[in-house]
Amino acid sequence: MIIVLKPQTRRTDETAVLKEIRRLGYKPHVMRGVSRTVIGAIGDEASQPSLESLRAWPQVESVTPVQKRFKLVSREAHPANSTIRVGKDVVIGGPEVVVMAGPCSVEGEKQLMTTAEAVAKAGAKVLRGGAFKPRTSPYEFQGLGEKGLKLLAKARKATGLAVITELLSEDHVELVAEYADILQIGARNAQNFQLLIAAAKTGLPIMLKRGLSMKIEEWLLAGEYVLANGNRNVLFCERGIRTFETYTRNTLDLSAVPIVKKESHLPVVIDPSQGGGRADLVSAMCKGAVAMGADALLVEVHPNPKEAWSDGAQQLSLEGFARLMEEIRPLVQAVGRQ
Ligand code: PEP
Ligand code: MN
């Protein structure tokens, strides 16, 4: 910790701070400037009381941690990129930009099978589809539940696609883990730490969406919960954050891609569908994401977006998705990926 004292702090007040640092088990190193004194406190913050309490002392201007608060997700802990194996033969975080696509919600067999076949044909590797839906209103479609999971498993069998679906509650961990190849933790649950721990314990890859108003550090720390509970298979998914802008549903923060890739060894996914809330923006956002180094894309696709039971305005048609895959190909090659 670096403790900065206020200008013109009296020597007796400085001594009191040094005494407190020693009492808490740290070794202080004093640097006296012209008007200000800076104290470096050395010690293991994980196994000792925190020095944060010094913030309440009137002679203290600031207390700043030296170490990052996240450890296992950090690049320092693992300098090389981590790759996450999904199902039998999909690898996220390697040379391939993996596309995950499918409807916002599983609505029925025909809708899901048609979509799964079309996205597989166009080159997607993972089928997305919500069976448990986190809807803002309790009067909106809440998902088909287990019936939806069974349909996802059927679509996986028919197409060979791996399956990603949202885990909404601790009560459903076993059920959803039985059907999913990747557990999606949604934006609204991104800091539901008990859910993260329960999900971690399944050992399945976890795609952790960024919360609606979540700072990148908080998002990384949420991922840290998964790694700290024995599961290193985490994907960070940026899906837009809340801002004042109303042209888009959310503001897709593409800067999160290089930031998270710099801070962490884990793969980054971009969800342009929740990100903008508009089908007409999806292609541009995907291109931007690939150019900025995203490892995977999560795209909502529906056979008839106009009749979708959720998120119709942002879902691509089957033809729209096939076109998207063609449009991003040159970009993927330009950045040296597959
Ligand atoms: C979704 O992927 O359909 C979804 C509900 O996502 P988010 O949690 O990002 O809102
Ligand atoms: Mn959706």
Short mmCIF file of C-alpha atoms and ligand atoms in Angstrom, two decimals:
data_model
loop_
_atom_site.label_atom_id
_atom_site.label_comp_id
_atom_site.label_asym_id
_atom_site.label_seq_id
_atom_site.Cartn_x
_atom_site.Cartn_y
_atom_site.Cartn_z
CA MET A 1 0.00 0.00 0.00
CA ILE A 2 1.10 3.56 -0.68
CA ILE A 3 -0.03 6.01 1.97
CA VAL A 4 0.22 9.73 1.15
CA LEU A 5 0.02 12.19 4.04
CA LYS A 6 -1.58 15.61 3.70
CA PRO A 7 0.78 18.57 3.07
CA GLN A 8 2.39 20.01 6.19
CA THR A 9 1.49 17.04 8.37
CA ARG A 10 3.18 17.48 11.75
CA ARG A 11 5.90 15.02 12.69
CA THR A 12 3.87 13.70 15.66
CA ASP A 13 0.93 12.90 13.34
CA GLU A 14 3.30 11.17 10.92
CA THR A 15 4.75 9.11 13.77
CA ALA A 16 1.25 8.07 14.81
CA VAL A 17 0.56 6.75 11.28
CA LEU A 18 3.88 4.85 11.23
CA LYS A 19 3.03 3.32 14.58
CA GLU A 20 -0.39 2.20 13.30
CA ILE A 21 1.18 0.66 10.15
CA ARG A 22 3.57 -1.36 12.34
CA ARG A 23 0.74 -2.33 14.70
CA LEU A 24 -1.19 -3.79 11.75
CA GLY A 25 1.84 -5.93 10.86
CA TYR A 26 3.40 -3.96 7.96
CA LYS A 27 6.84 -2.45 7.55
CA PRO A 28 6.74 1.27 6.69
CA HIS A 29 9.23 2.99 4.36
CA VAL A 30 9.11 6.78 4.55
CA MET A 31 9.82 9.13 1.61
CA ARG A 32 9.79 12.81 2.60
CA GLY A 33 9.18 15.35 -0.19
CA VAL A 34 9.15 19.13 0.04
CA SER A 35 5.54 19.40 1.22
CA ARG A 36 4.30 15.84 1.37
CA THR A 37 5.33 12.53 2.87
CA VAL A 38 4.72 9.24 1.12
CA ILE A 39 4.84 5.95 3.04
CA GLY A 40 5.26 2.59 1.39
CA ALA A 41 3.84 -0.17 3.61
CA ILE A 42 5.22 -3.64 2.89
CA GLY A 43 3.35 -6.77 3.93
CA ASP A 44 1.02 -9.46 2.69
CA GLU A 45 -2.39 -7.86 2.44
CA ALA A 46 -4.20 -11.16 1.99
CA SER A 47 -3.27 -12.53 5.40
CA GLN A 48 -3.28 -9.37 7.51
CA PRO A 49 -5.75 -6.68 8.48
CA SER A 50 -6.19 -4.11 5.73
CA LEU A 51 -4.54 -0.69 5.83
CA GLU A 52 -7.73 0.78 4.32
CA SER A 53 -8.74 1.99 7.80
CA LEU A 54 -6.01 4.65 7.48
CA ARG A 55 -8.32 6.45 5.04
CA ALA A 56 -10.30 7.61 8.07
CA TRP A 57 -7.28 9.31 9.63
CA PRO A 58 -7.40 13.12 9.19
CA GLN A 59 -3.69 13.43 8.31
CA VAL A 60 -3.96 10.82 5.53
CA GLU A 61 -4.67 12.02 1.99
CA SER A 62 -4.83 8.68 0.18
CA VAL A 63 -4.29 4.94 0.57
CA THR A 64 -3.58 3.14 -2.71
CA PRO A 65 -3.07 -0.59 -3.17
CA VAL A 66 0.02 -1.62 -5.12
CA GLN A 67 -1.20 -5.08 -6.03
CA LYS A 68 -4.15 -5.69 -8.33
CA ARG A 69 -7.20 -7.06 -6.55
CA PHE A 70 -7.59 -9.90 -9.03
CA LYS A 71 -4.90 -12.56 -9.16
CA LEU A 72 -5.80 -15.81 -10.94
CA VAL A 73 -7.50 -14.06 -13.88
CA SER A 74 -4.56 -11.70 -14.34
CA ARG A 75 -1.92 -11.91 -17.06
CA GLU A 76 0.70 -11.74 -14.34
CA ALA A 77 -0.51 -15.13 -13.08
CA HIS A 78 -0.56 -16.63 -16.59
CA PRO A 79 1.30 -14.66 -19.28
CA ALA A 80 0.15 -16.80 -22.25
CA ASN A 81 -3.39 -16.69 -23.64
CA SER A 82 -5.63 -19.31 -22.09
CA THR A 83 -7.64 -21.48 -24.42
CA ILE A 84 -10.98 -22.91 -23.36
CA ARG A 85 -12.13 -26.20 -24.78
CA VAL A 86 -15.87 -26.43 -25.37
CA GLY A 87 -17.54 -29.77 -25.99
CA LYS A 88 -15.39 -32.10 -28.06
CA ASP A 89 -13.72 -29.93 -30.64
CA VAL A 90 -14.30 -26.20 -30.18
CA VAL A 91 -11.46 -24.12 -28.77
CA ILE A 92 -12.02 -20.49 -27.74
CA GLY A 93 -9.03 -18.20 -27.28
CA GLY A 94 -6.89 -19.81 -29.97
CA PRO A 95 -6.41 -18.75 -33.61
CA GLU A 96 -10.08 -19.23 -34.51
CA VAL A 97 -12.68 -16.51 -33.94
CA VAL A 98 -15.52 -18.72 -32.71
CA VAL A 99 -19.07 -17.68 -33.56
CA MET A 100 -21.89 -18.62 -31.20
CA ALA A 101 -25.32 -18.00 -32.67
CA GLY A 102 -28.98 -18.80 -32.15
CA PRO A 103 -32.19 -17.33 -30.87
CA CYS A 104 -32.48 -15.10 -27.83
CA SER A 105 -35.03 -17.58 -26.43
CA VAL A 106 -35.80 -21.17 -27.31
CA GLU A 107 -39.44 -20.93 -28.42
CA GLY A 108 -40.14 -24.37 -29.86
CA GLU A 109 -38.72 -27.29 -31.80
CA LYS A 110 -39.19 -25.95 -35.33
CA GLN A 111 -37.80 -22.51 -34.48
CA LEU A 112 -34.73 -23.95 -32.78
CA MET A 113 -33.95 -26.74 -35.26
CA THR A 114 -34.31 -24.42 -38.27
CA THR A 115 -32.01 -21.87 -36.65
CA ALA A 116 -29.46 -24.46 -35.50
CA GLU A 117 -29.17 -25.99 -38.95
CA ALA A 118 -28.84 -22.60 -40.62
CA VAL A 119 -26.19 -21.22 -38.24
CA ALA A 120 -24.20 -24.47 -38.40
CA LYS A 121 -24.25 -24.32 -42.20
CA ALA A 122 -23.06 -20.71 -42.13
CA GLY A 123 -20.09 -21.61 -39.89
CA ALA A 124 -21.19 -21.10 -36.28
CA LYS A 125 -19.65 -23.58 -33.80
CA VAL A 126 -21.87 -23.03 -30.78
CA LEU A 127 -25.66 -22.77 -30.55
CA ARG A 128 -27.02 -20.14 -28.19
CA GLY A 129 -30.56 -20.15 -26.82
CA GLY A 130 -32.12 -19.10 -23.54
CA ALA A 131 -34.32 -21.63 -21.75
CA PHE A 132 -34.42 -19.61 -18.52
CA LYS A 133 -34.82 -15.95 -19.46
CA PRO A 134 -33.99 -13.02 -17.16
CA ARG A 135 -36.82 -10.73 -18.27
CA THR A 136 -37.17 -7.20 -16.88
CA SER A 137 -40.91 -7.68 -16.41
CA PRO A 138 -42.46 -10.74 -14.75
CA TYR A 139 -45.24 -10.59 -17.38
CA GLU A 140 -42.85 -11.20 -20.29
CA PHE A 141 -41.97 -14.67 -21.66
CA GLN A 142 -39.80 -16.36 -19.03
CA GLY A 143 -38.46 -19.19 -21.21
CA LEU A 144 -39.43 -22.83 -21.71
CA GLY A 145 -37.27 -24.06 -18.84
CA GLU A 146 -36.32 -27.75 -18.98
CA LYS A 147 -38.30 -28.25 -22.19
CA GLY A 148 -36.05 -25.64 -23.80
CA LEU A 149 -32.93 -27.40 -22.51
CA LYS A 150 -34.13 -30.67 -24.03
CA LEU A 151 -34.64 -28.97 -27.37
CA LEU A 152 -31.10 -27.54 -27.20
CA ALA A 153 -29.75 -31.05 -26.58
CA LYS A 154 -31.74 -32.31 -29.54
CA ALA A 155 -30.36 -29.55 -31.77
CA ARG A 156 -26.82 -30.35 -30.59
CA LYS A 157 -27.32 -33.99 -31.55
CA ALA A 158 -28.69 -33.08 -34.97
CA THR A 159 -26.06 -30.48 -35.89
CA GLY A 160 -22.94 -31.19 -33.82
CA LEU A 161 -23.03 -27.65 -32.44
CA ALA A 162 -22.03 -27.17 -28.80
CA VAL A 163 -24.65 -25.47 -26.61
CA ILE A 164 -24.48 -22.29 -24.54
CA THR A 165 -27.44 -21.39 -22.36
CA GLU A 166 -28.07 -19.13 -19.40
CA LEU A 167 -27.95 -20.33 -15.81
CA LEU A 168 -30.30 -18.03 -13.95
CA SER A 169 -30.47 -19.48 -10.48
CA GLU A 170 -28.57 -21.66 -8.01
CA ASP A 171 -31.66 -23.91 -7.96
CA HIS A 172 -31.03 -24.87 -11.60
CA VAL A 173 -27.30 -25.60 -11.53
CA GLU A 174 -27.54 -29.37 -11.84
CA LEU A 175 -30.33 -29.23 -14.38
CA VAL A 176 -28.69 -26.71 -16.70
CA ALA A 177 -25.23 -28.30 -16.34
CA GLU A 178 -26.70 -31.58 -17.58
CA TYR A 179 -27.51 -29.99 -20.95
CA ALA A 180 -25.05 -27.11 -21.49
CA ASP A 181 -21.50 -27.12 -22.87
CA ILE A 182 -21.04 -23.53 -21.66
CA LEU A 183 -22.96 -21.91 -18.81
CA GLN A 184 -23.90 -18.32 -19.53
CA ILE A 185 -24.08 -16.05 -16.50
CA GLY A 186 -26.17 -13.08 -17.57
CA ALA A 187 -25.55 -9.39 -17.08
CA ARG A 188 -28.14 -9.24 -14.30
CA ASN A 189 -26.37 -11.97 -12.33
CA ALA A 190 -22.80 -10.92 -13.01
CA GLN A 191 -22.18 -10.16 -9.33
CA ASN A 192 -24.32 -12.94 -7.89
CA PHE A 193 -21.29 -14.45 -6.20
CA GLN A 194 -23.06 -17.52 -4.79
CA LEU A 195 -24.32 -18.35 -8.28
CA LEU A 196 -20.80 -17.87 -9.68
CA ILE A 197 -19.37 -20.24 -7.07
CA ALA A 198 -22.05 -22.85 -7.73
CA ALA A 199 -21.50 -22.55 -11.49
CA ALA A 200 -17.73 -22.82 -11.02
CA LYS A 201 -18.12 -26.12 -9.21
CA THR A 202 -19.71 -27.78 -12.27
CA GLY A 203 -16.31 -27.52 -13.99
CA LEU A 204 -18.05 -26.39 -17.20
CA PRO A 205 -16.80 -23.33 -19.10
CA ILE A 206 -18.52 -20.21 -17.79
CA MET A 207 -19.28 -17.23 -20.03
CA LEU A 208 -19.54 -14.29 -17.70
CA LYS A 209 -21.40 -11.32 -19.14
CA ARG A 210 -20.46 -7.84 -18.00
CA GLY A 211 -23.10 -6.36 -15.71
CA LEU A 212 -25.21 -3.42 -16.87
CA SER A 213 -23.22 -0.92 -14.81
CA MET A 214 -20.14 -2.93 -14.06
CA LYS A 215 -16.62 -1.53 -14.04
CA ILE A 216 -14.03 -3.69 -15.78
CA GLU A 217 -12.28 -4.31 -12.46
CA GLU A 218 -15.52 -5.59 -10.91
CA TRP A 219 -16.08 -7.83 -13.91
CA LEU A 220 -12.59 -9.29 -13.62
CA LEU A 221 -13.14 -9.81 -9.90
CA ALA A 222 -16.40 -11.66 -10.63
CA GLY A 223 -14.36 -13.93 -12.93
CA GLU A 224 -11.86 -14.29 -10.09
CA TYR A 225 -14.64 -15.91 -8.02
CA VAL A 226 -14.88 -18.68 -10.62
CA LEU A 227 -11.12 -19.29 -10.80
CA ALA A 228 -10.75 -19.06 -7.02
CA ASN A 229 -13.32 -21.85 -6.82
CA GLY A 230 -11.32 -24.20 -8.95
CA ASN A 231 -12.60 -23.52 -12.48
CA ARG A 232 -10.21 -21.80 -14.89
CA ASN A 233 -12.58 -21.96 -17.89
CA VAL A 234 -13.93 -18.43 -17.97
CA LEU A 235 -14.93 -16.33 -20.98
CA PHE A 236 -15.54 -12.62 -20.44
CA CYS A 237 -18.46 -11.34 -22.56
CA GLU A 238 -18.95 -7.62 -23.19
CA ARG A 239 -22.63 -7.00 -23.99
CA GLY A 240 -22.94 -3.24 -23.67
CA ILE A 241 -23.25 -1.06 -20.61
CA ARG A 242 -25.83 1.47 -19.46
CA THR A 243 -25.13 5.01 -20.58
CA PHE A 244 -27.19 8.14 -21.35
CA GLU A 245 -27.33 7.20 -25.07
CA THR A 246 -30.76 6.25 -26.43
CA TYR A 247 -29.97 5.43 -30.07
CA THR A 248 -28.84 2.04 -28.86
CA ARG A 249 -30.21 -0.29 -26.16
CA ASN A 250 -26.80 -0.37 -24.49
CA THR A 251 -23.44 1.16 -25.34
CA LEU A 252 -21.11 -1.57 -26.56
CA ASP A 253 -17.76 -0.90 -24.91
CA LEU A 254 -15.31 -2.22 -27.48
CA SER A 255 -12.41 -0.77 -25.50
CA ALA A 256 -13.12 -3.59 -23.03
CA VAL A 257 -11.62 -6.04 -25.54
CA PRO A 258 -8.01 -4.81 -25.50
CA ILE A 259 -8.25 -3.85 -21.83
CA VAL A 260 -9.40 -7.28 -20.67
CA LYS A 261 -6.94 -8.98 -23.02
CA LYS A 262 -4.17 -6.89 -21.51
CA GLU A 263 -5.21 -7.49 -17.90
CA SER A 264 -6.22 -11.13 -18.28
CA HIS A 265 -5.17 -14.30 -20.09
CA LEU A 266 -8.80 -15.37 -20.57
CA PRO A 267 -10.75 -15.08 -23.84
CA VAL A 268 -13.08 -12.18 -24.61
CA VAL A 269 -16.46 -12.52 -26.31
CA ILE A 270 -18.51 -9.71 -27.86
CA ASP A 271 -22.31 -9.81 -27.88
CA PRO A 272 -23.34 -7.19 -30.46
CA SER A 273 -27.01 -8.18 -30.16
CA GLN A 274 -27.64 -7.06 -26.55
CA GLY A 275 -24.87 -4.52 -27.17
CA GLY A 276 -26.80 -2.36 -29.60
CA GLY A 277 -30.30 -3.78 -29.47
CA ARG A 278 -30.51 -3.27 -33.26
CA ALA A 279 -30.06 -5.86 -36.01
CA ASP A 280 -28.74 -3.18 -38.39
CA LEU A 281 -25.69 -2.58 -36.13
CA VAL A 282 -24.66 -6.19 -35.63
CA SER A 283 -22.37 -6.51 -38.64
CA ALA A 284 -20.41 -3.32 -37.92
CA MET A 285 -20.05 -4.24 -34.26
CA CYS A 286 -18.80 -7.73 -35.15
CA LYS A 287 -16.21 -6.27 -37.52
CA GLY A 288 -15.08 -3.84 -34.84
CA ALA A 289 -14.89 -6.65 -32.30
CA VAL A 290 -12.77 -8.84 -34.55
CA ALA A 291 -10.47 -5.93 -35.39
CA MET A 292 -10.01 -5.22 -31.68
CA GLY A 293 -9.04 -8.78 -30.86
CA ALA A 294 -12.22 -10.48 -29.67
CA ASP A 295 -11.92 -14.28 -29.47
CA ALA A 296 -15.60 -15.06 -30.05
CA LEU A 297 -18.90 -13.47 -31.05
CA LEU A 298 -22.34 -14.20 -29.59
CA VAL A 299 -25.05 -13.33 -32.12
CA GLU A 300 -28.82 -13.62 -31.83
CA VAL A 301 -30.46 -15.24 -34.86
CA HIS A 302 -34.13 -16.09 -35.44
CA PRO A 303 -35.99 -17.56 -38.42
CA ASN A 304 -38.50 -14.72 -38.17
CA PRO A 305 -37.26 -11.87 -35.97
CA LYS A 306 -40.52 -9.97 -36.43
CA GLU A 307 -42.31 -12.70 -34.51
CA ALA A 308 -39.65 -13.44 -31.90
CA TRP A 309 -40.89 -13.92 -28.32
CA SER A 310 -38.00 -11.79 -27.02
CA ASP A 311 -35.50 -9.28 -28.40
CA GLY A 312 -36.95 -9.24 -31.95
CA ALA A 313 -35.39 -5.92 -32.95
CA GLN A 314 -31.85 -7.16 -32.47
CA GLN A 315 -32.03 -10.66 -33.94
CA LEU A 316 -30.67 -11.40 -37.40
CA SER A 317 -32.67 -13.47 -39.88
CA LEU A 318 -31.11 -16.71 -41.10
CA GLU A 319 -30.08 -15.00 -44.35
CA GLY A 320 -28.81 -11.99 -42.41
CA PHE A 321 -26.59 -14.29 -40.36
CA ALA A 322 -25.20 -16.07 -43.44
CA ARG A 323 -24.38 -12.62 -44.88
CA LEU A 324 -22.72 -11.57 -41.62
CA MET A 325 -20.44 -14.60 -41.73
CA GLU A 326 -19.35 -13.65 -45.24
CA GLU A 327 -18.84 -10.01 -44.25
CA ILE A 328 -16.58 -10.74 -41.30
CA ARG A 329 -14.42 -13.31 -43.09
CA PRO A 330 -11.97 -10.77 -44.65
CA LEU A 331 -11.62 -9.02 -41.29
CA VAL A 332 -10.86 -12.29 -39.52
CA GLN A 333 -8.16 -13.04 -42.10
CA ALA A 334 -6.79 -9.50 -41.96
CA VAL A 335 -6.07 -9.85 -38.23
CA GLY A 336 -4.34 -13.19 -38.84
CA ARG A 337 -7.06 -15.41 -37.45
CA GLN A 338 -9.25 -18.19 -38.77
C1 PEP B 1 -29.22 -12.85 -23.64
O1 PEP B 1 -28.10 -13.23 -24.03
O2 PEP B 1 -30.27 -13.09 -24.25
C2 PEP B 1 -29.29 -12.02 -22.42
C3 PEP B 1 -30.38 -11.98 -21.67
O3 PEP B 1 -28.16 -11.37 -22.17
P1 PEP B 1 -27.74 -10.27 -21.05
O4 PEP B 1 -27.60 -11.01 -19.78
O5 PEP B 1 -26.45 -9.75 -21.61
O6 PEP B 1 -28.82 -9.22 -21.02
MN MN B 2 -31.55 -11.57 -25.81
#
